[in-house]
Tab-separated table of C-alpha atoms and ligand atoms in Angstrom:
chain	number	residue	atom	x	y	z
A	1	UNK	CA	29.466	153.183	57.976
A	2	UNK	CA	27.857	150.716	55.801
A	3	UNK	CA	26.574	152.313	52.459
A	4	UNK	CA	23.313	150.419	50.901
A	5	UNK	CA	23.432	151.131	47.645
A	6	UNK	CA	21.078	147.636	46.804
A	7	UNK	CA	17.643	149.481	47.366
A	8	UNK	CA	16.157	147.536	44.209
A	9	UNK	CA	17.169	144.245	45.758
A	10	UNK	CA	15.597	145.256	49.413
A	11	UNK	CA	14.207	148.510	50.332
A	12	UNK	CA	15.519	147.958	54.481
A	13	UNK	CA	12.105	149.706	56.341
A	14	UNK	CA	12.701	152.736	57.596
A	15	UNK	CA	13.412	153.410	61.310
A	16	UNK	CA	10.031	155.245	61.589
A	17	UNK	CA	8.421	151.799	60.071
A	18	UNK	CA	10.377	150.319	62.148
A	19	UNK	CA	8.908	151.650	65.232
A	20	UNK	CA	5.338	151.491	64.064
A	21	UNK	CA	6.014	147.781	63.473
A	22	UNK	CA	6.960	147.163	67.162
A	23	UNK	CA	3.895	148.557	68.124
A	24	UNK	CA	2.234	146.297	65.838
A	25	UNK	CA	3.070	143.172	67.543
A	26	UNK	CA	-0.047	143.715	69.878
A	27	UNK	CA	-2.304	143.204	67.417
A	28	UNK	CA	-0.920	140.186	66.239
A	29	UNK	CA	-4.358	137.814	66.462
A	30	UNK	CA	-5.889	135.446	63.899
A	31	UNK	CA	-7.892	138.008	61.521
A	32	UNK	CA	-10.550	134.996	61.074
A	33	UNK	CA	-10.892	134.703	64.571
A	34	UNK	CA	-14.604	136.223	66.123
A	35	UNK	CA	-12.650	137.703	69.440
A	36	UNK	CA	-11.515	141.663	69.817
A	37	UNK	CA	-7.638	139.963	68.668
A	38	UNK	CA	-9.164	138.634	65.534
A	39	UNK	CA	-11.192	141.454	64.682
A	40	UNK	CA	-8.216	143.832	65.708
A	41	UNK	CA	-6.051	141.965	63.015
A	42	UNK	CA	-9.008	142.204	60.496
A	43	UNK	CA	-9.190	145.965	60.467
A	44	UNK	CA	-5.692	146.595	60.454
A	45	UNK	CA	-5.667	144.490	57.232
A	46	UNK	CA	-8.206	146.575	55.545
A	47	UNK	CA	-6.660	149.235	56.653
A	48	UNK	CA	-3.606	148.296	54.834
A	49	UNK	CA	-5.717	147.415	51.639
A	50	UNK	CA	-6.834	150.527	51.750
A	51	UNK	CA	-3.558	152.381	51.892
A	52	UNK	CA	-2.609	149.903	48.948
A	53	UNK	CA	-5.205	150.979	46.980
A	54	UNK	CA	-4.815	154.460	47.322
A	55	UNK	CA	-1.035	154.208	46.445
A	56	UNK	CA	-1.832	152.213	43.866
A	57	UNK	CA	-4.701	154.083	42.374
A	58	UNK	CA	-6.985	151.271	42.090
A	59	UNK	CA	-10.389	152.014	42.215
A	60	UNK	CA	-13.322	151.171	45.107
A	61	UNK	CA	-14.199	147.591	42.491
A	62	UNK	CA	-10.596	146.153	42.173
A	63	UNK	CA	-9.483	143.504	44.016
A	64	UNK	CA	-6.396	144.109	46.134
A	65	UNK	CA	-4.552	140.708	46.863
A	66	UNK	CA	-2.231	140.116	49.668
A	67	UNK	CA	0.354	137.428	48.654
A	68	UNK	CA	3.678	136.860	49.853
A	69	UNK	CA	5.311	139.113	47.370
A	70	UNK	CA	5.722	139.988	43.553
A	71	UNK	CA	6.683	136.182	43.030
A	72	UNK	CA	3.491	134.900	43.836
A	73	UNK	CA	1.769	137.331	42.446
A	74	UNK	CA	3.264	136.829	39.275
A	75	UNK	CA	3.050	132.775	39.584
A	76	UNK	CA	-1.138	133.535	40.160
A	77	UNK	CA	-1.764	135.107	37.527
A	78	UNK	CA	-0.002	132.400	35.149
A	79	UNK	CA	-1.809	129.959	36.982
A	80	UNK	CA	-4.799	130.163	34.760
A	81	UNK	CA	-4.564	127.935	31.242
A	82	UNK	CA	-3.545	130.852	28.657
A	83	UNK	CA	-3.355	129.367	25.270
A	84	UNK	CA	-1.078	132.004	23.849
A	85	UNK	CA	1.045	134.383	25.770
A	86	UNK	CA	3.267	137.062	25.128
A	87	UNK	CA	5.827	138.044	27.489
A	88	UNK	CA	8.750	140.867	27.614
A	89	UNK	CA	12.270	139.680	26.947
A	90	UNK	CA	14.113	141.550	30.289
A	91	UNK	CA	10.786	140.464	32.342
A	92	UNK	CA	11.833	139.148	36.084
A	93	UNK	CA	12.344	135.239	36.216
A	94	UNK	CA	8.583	135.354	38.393
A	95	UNK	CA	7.294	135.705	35.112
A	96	UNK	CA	9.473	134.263	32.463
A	97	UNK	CA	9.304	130.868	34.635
A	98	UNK	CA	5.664	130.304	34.841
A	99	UNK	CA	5.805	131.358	31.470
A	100	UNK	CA	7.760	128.825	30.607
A	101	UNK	CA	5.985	126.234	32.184
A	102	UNK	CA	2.361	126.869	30.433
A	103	UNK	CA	4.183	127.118	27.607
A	104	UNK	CA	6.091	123.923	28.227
A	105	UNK	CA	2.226	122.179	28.979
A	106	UNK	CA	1.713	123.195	25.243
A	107	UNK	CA	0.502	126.489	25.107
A	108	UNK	CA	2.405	129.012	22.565
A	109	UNK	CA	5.187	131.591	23.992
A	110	UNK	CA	6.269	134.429	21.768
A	111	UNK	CA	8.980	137.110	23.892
A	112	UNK	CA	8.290	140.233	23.193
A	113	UNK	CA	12.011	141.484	21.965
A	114	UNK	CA	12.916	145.430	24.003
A	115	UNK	CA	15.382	148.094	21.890
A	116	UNK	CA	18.883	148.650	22.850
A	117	UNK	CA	17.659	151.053	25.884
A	118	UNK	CA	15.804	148.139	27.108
A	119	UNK	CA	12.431	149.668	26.528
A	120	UNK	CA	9.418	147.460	25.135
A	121	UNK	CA	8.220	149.713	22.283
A	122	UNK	CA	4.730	149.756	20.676
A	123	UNK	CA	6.173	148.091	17.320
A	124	UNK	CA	7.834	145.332	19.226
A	125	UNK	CA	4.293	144.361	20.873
A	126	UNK	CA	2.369	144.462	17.470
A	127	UNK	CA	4.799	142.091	16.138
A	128	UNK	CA	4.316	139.830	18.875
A	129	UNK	CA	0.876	139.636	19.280
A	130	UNK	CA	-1.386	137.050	17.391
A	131	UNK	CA	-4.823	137.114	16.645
A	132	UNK	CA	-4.796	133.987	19.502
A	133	UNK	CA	-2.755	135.934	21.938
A	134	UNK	CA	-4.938	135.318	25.319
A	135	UNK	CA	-2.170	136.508	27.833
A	136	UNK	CA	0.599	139.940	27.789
A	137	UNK	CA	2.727	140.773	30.603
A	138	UNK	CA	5.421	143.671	30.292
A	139	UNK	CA	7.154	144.961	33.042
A	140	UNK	CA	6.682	148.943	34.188
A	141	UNK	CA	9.855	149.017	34.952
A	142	UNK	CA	13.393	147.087	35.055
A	143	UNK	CA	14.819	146.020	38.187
A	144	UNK	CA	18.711	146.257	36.453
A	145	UNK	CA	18.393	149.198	34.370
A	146	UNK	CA	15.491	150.643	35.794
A	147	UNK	CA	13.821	151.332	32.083
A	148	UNK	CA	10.635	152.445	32.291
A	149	UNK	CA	7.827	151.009	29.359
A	150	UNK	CA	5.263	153.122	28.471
A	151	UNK	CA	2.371	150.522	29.857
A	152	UNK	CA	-0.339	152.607	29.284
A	153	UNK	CA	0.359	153.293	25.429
A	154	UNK	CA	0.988	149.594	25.673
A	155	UNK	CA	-2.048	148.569	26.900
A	156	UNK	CA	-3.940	150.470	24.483
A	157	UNK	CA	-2.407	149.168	21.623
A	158	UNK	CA	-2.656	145.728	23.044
A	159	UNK	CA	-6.261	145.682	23.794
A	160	UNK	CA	-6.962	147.234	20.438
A	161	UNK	CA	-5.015	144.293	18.674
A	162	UNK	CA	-6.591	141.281	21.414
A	163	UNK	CA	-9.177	142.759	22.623
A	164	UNK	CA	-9.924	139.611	24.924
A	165	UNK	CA	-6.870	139.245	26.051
A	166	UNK	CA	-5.320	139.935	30.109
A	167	UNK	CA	-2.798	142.370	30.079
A	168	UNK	CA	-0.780	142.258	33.428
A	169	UNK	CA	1.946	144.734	34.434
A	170	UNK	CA	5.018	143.673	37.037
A	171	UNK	CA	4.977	147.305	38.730
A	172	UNK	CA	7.509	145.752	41.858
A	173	UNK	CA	9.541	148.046	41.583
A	174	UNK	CA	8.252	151.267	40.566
A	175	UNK	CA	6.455	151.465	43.242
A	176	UNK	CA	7.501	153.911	45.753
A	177	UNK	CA	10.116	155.318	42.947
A	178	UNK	CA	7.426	157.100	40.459
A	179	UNK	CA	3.719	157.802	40.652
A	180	UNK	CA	1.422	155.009	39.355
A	181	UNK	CA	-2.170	154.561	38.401
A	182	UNK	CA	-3.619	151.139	37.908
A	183	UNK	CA	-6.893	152.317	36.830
A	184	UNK	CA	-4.976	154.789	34.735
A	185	UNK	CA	-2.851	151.890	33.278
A	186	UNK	CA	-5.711	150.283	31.245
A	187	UNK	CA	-4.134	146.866	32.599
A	188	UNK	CA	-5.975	144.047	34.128
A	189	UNK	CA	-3.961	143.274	36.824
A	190	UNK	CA	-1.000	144.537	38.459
A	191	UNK	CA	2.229	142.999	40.713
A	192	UNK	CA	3.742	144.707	43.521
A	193	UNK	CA	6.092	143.843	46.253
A	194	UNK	CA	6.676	144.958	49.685
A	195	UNK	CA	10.179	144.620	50.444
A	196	UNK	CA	11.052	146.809	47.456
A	197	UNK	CA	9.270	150.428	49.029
A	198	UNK	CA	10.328	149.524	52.707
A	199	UNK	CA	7.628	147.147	53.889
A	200	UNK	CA	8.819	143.777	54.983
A	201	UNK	CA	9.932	140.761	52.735
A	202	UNK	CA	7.739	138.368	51.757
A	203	UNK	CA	4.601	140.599	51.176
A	204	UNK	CA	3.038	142.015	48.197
A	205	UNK	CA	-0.134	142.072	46.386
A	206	UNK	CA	-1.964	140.842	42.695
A	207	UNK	CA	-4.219	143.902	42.260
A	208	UNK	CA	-6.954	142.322	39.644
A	209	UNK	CA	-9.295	144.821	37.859
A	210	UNK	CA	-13.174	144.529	39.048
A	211	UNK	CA	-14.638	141.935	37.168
A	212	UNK	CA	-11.600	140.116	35.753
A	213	UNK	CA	-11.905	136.432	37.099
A	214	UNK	CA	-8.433	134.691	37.943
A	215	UNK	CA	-7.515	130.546	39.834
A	216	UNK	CA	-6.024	130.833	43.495
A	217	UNK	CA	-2.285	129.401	43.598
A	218	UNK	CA	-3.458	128.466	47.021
A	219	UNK	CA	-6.933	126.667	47.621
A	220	UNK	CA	-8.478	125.386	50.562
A	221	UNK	CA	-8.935	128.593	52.287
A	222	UNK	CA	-11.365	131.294	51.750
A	223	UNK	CA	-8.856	134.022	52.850
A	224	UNK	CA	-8.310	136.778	50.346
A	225	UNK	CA	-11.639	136.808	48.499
A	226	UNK	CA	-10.880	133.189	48.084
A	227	UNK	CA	-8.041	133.267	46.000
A	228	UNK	CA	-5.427	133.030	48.493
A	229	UNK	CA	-5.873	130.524	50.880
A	230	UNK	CA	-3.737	130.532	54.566
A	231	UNK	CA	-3.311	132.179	57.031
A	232	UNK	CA	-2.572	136.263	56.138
A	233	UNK	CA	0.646	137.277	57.432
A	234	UNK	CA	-0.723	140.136	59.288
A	235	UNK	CA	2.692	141.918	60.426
A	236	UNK	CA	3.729	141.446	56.963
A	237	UNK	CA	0.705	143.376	55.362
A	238	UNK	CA	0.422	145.849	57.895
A	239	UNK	CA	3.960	147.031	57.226
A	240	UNK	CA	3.115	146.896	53.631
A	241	UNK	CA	-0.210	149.145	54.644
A	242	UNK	CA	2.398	151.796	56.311
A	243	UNK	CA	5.028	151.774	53.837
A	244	UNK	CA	1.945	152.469	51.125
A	245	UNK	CA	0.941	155.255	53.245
A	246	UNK	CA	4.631	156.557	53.973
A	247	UNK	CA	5.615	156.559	50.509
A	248	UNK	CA	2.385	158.252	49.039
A	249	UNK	CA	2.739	161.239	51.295
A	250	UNK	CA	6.206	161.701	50.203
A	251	UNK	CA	6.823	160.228	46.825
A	252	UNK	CA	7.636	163.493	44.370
A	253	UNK	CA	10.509	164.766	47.304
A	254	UNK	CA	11.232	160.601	47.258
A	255	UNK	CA	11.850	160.838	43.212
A	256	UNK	CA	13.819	163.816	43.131
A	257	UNK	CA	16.014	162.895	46.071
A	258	UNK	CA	16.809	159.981	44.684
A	259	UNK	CA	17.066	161.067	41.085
A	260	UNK	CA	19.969	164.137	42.486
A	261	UNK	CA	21.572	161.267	43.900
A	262	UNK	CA	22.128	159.002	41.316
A	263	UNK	CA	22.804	161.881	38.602
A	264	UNK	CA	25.547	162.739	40.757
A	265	UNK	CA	27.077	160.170	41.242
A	266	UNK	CA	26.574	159.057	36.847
A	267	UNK	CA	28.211	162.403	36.287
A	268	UNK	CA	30.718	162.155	39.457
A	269	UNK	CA	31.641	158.597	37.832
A	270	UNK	CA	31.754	159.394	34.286
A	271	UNK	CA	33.918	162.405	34.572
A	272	UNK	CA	36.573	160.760	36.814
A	273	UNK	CA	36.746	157.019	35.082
A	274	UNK	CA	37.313	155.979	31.449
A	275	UNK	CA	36.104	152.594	29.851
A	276	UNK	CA	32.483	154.023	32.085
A	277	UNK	CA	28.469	153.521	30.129
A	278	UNK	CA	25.485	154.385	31.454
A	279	UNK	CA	23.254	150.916	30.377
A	280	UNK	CA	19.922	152.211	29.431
A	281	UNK	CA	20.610	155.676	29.463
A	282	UNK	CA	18.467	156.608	26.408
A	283	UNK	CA	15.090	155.309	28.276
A	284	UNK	CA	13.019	156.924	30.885
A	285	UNK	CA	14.787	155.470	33.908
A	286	UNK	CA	13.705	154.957	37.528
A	287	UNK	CA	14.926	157.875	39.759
A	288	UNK	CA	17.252	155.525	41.723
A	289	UNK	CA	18.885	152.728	39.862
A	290	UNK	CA	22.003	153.057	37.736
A	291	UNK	CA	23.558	150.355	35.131
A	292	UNK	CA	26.955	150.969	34.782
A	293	UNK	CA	29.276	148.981	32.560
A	294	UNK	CA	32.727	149.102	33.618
A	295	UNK	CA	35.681	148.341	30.999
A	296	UNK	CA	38.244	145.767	32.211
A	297	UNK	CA	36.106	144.710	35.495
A	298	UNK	CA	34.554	141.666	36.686
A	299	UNK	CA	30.674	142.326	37.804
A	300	UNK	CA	30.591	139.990	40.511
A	301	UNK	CA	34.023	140.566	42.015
A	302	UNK	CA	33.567	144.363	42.340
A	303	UNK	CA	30.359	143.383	44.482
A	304	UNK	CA	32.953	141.846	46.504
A	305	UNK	CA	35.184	143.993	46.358
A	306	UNK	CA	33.253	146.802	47.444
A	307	UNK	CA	31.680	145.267	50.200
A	308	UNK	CA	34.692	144.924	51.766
A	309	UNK	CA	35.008	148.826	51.466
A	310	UNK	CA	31.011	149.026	53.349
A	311	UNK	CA	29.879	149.502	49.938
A	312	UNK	CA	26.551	147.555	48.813
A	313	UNK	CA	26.056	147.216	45.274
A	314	UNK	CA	24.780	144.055	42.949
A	315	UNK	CA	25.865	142.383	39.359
A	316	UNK	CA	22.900	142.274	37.075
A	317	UNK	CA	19.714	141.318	39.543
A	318	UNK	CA	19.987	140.530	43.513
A	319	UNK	CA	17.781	137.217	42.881
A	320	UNK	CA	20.140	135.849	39.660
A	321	UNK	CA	23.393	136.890	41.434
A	322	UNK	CA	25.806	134.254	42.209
A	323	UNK	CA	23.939	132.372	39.140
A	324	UNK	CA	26.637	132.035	36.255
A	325	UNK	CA	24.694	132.882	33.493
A	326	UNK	CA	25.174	136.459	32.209
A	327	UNK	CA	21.923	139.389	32.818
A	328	UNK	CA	19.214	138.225	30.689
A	329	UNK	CA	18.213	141.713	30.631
A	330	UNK	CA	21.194	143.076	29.041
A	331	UNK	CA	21.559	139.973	26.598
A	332	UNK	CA	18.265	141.486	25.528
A	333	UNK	CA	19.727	144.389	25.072
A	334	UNK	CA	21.710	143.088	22.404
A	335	UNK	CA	24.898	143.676	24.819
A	336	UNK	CA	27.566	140.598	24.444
A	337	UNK	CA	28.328	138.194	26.964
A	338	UNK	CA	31.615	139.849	27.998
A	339	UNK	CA	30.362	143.407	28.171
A	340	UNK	CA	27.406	142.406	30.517
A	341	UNK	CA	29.689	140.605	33.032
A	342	UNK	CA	31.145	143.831	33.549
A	343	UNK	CA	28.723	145.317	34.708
A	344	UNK	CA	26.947	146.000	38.545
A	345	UNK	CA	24.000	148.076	39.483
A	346	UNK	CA	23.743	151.263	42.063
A	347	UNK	CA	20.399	151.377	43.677
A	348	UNK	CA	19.947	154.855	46.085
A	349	UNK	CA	17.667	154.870	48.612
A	350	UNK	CA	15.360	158.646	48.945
A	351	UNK	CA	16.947	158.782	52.844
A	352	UNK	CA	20.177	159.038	51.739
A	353	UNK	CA	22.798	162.041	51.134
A	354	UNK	CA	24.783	163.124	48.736
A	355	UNK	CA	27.834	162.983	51.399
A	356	UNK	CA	28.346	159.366	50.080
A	357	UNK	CA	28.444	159.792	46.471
A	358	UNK	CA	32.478	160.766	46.526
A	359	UNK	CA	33.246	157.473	49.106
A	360	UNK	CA	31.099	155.436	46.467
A	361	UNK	CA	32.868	156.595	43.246
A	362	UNK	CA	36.564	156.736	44.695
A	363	UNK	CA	35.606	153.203	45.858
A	364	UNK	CA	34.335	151.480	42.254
A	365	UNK	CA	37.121	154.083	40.497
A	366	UNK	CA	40.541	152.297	42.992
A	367	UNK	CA	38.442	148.665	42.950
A	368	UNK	CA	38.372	148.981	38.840
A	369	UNK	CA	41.198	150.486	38.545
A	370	UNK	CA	42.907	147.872	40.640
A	371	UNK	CA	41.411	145.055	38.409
A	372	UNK	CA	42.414	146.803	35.115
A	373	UNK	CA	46.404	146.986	36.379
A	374	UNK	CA	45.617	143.295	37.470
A	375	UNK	CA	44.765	142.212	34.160
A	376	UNK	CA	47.211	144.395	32.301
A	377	UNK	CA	50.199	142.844	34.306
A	378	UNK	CA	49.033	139.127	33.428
B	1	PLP	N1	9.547	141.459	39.900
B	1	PLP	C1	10.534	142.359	39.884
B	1	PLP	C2	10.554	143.405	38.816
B	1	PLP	C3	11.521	142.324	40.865
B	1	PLP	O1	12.502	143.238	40.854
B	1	PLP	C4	11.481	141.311	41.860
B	1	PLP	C5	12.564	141.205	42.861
B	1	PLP	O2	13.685	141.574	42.628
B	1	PLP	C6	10.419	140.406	41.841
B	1	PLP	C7	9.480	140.512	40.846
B	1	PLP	C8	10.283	139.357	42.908
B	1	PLP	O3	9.826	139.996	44.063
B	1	PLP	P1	9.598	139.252	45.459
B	1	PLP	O4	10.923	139.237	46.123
B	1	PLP	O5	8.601	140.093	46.180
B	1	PLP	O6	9.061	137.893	45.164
């Protein structure tokens, strides 16, 4: 039996998604067409918006986006020509690239530097900001630690410092792990993905507070309330419509089953192997994800390793792996180069048991244990 312990990288639909999906199919027409198969499409798409919404606790006024995931959402809103931007240091390459490039067309970048736990605290954003600052982004929470920033207290000290500014928030992957609020927040607009709370890849959605005015990454369409031109990708945001739905009817027994899980298996792991740290153990963390650093291992051949054993884990973040350069995130950190390469990530999914914790730990404790005698023999 195959153990996925890579929910942060995918979030594999459930088999009761799965099933609605195949039903799906038959409504597959072009949502601009006038027939019933158009029309049919339409509805199911703002039927999905809605569910999005609610999940997301946006109000009736906000926009709700489809895209084709947290990627593009992230590239849209850096489409527009911020002058000065402030970004988080362990923010997801979606948003440190586009970053980059406005920054690199000669607008000013300062990173906005996180503690030692990886959070983003209130002091660190003051410092940051400028009196020009038109443009904040900080993650809700890490995809390789799974440290959670307070955005709200954020937010509010942002706007009191740049008032004009457009705070945006990368929620991909809290959703579905923790309750969120985007009206709550105090943000103007907000990322989230599909793939990573069991919808399919390549779906997500820019949800833009009512009134805030952003450029379409796409033009030549008037899909999307114009600002996302194409074609929707109907399947795609239906499954994202009953994933929302799924997940808000079941998120606190979601959180806790997932938080037992990966407690467990911290406290399974720490008691039976030496050389063993938590990363980001002194922030709020996502229910699911654990950071381990592993004394005398190599991150990326564990992953292999491990797989052989049906085991499913990832060095550092699914999208940078087999990249050489070390976690950007844990550089951040303050962590050295060597630590973070040994290092992977556990990501539980809430449908799992804790029957597999014991095959997981005995499998990193022989596979590091294995590469320590390796090394010491050398
Ligand atoms: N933002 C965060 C925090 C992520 O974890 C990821 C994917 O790992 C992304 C953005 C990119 O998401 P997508 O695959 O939907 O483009």
């Amino acid at each position: 039996m195959i153990i996925d312990l890579d929910a942060n990288s995918t979030y594999l639909p459930s088999e009761e998604i799965q099933e609605v999906m195949k039903l799906a199919w038959r409504r597959l027409g072009n949502p601009s067409s006038l027939h019933r198969g158009g029309q049919r499409a339409r509805a199911e798409i703002e039927r999905a918006r809605e569910a999005v919404r609610y999940l997301v606790g946006a109000e009736k006024g906000d926009l709700v986006v489809f895209t084709s995931g947290a990627t593009e959402s992230n590239n849209m809103v850096l489409r527009a020509p911020w002058r000065s931007l402030a970004v988080s240091a362990t923010e997801h390459p979606c948003v440190l690239g586009p970053a980059r490039r406005v920054a690199s067309a000669g607008a000013e970048l300062r990173i906005i530097p996180v503690n030692e736990d990886g959070e983003v605290k209130t002091s660190h954003l003051e410092e940051a900001l400028s009196r020009h600052t038109d443009f904040i982004s900080i993650m809700a929470a890490n995809n390789e630690t799974g440290a959670i920033n307070d955005i709200h207290e954020l937010a509010r000290v942002a706007r009191s410092a740049c008032p004009g500014a457009h705070i945006h928030t990368d929620a991909a992957q809290i959703v579905g792990k923790e309750s969120i609020s985007f009206a709550a927040l105090g943000v103007d607009s907000m990322t989230i993905s599909g793939h990573k709370f069991g919808a399919l890849s390549g779906v997500g959605a820019l949800i833009i507070r009512e009134g805030i005015q952003l450029e379409p990454l796409l033009v030549g369409g008037v899909q999307e309330s114009k600002l996302r031109g194409g074609t929707e990708n109907v399947m795609g945001i239906i499954s994202l419509g009953v994933a929302a739905q799924a997940v808000r009817e079941t998120l606190s027994v979601r959180a806790s089953t997932m938080s037992e899980l990966r407690n467990c298996f911290e406290d399974s792991l720490l008691t039976t192997l030496a050389g063993v740290e938590i990363n980001a153990k002194g922030a709020q963390r996502l229910p699911n994800t654990s950071n381990i650093f592993l004394a005398g291992s190599r991150g990326d051949d564990l992953v292999i390793a491990l797989d052989r054993e049906g085991i499913l884990v990832s060095s550092g973040a699914a999208c940078s792996s087999g990249k050489p350069e070390p976690s950007h995130v844990l550089m951040a950190m303050g962590q050295s180069e060597e630590r973070v390469r040994s290092t992977i990530r556990v990501s539980f999914r809430a449908d799992q048991s804790k029957e597999i914790v014991p095959r997981a730990v005995s499998a990193i404790v022989g596979a590091v244990s294995r590469m320590r005698s390796a090394t010491s023999e050398n």
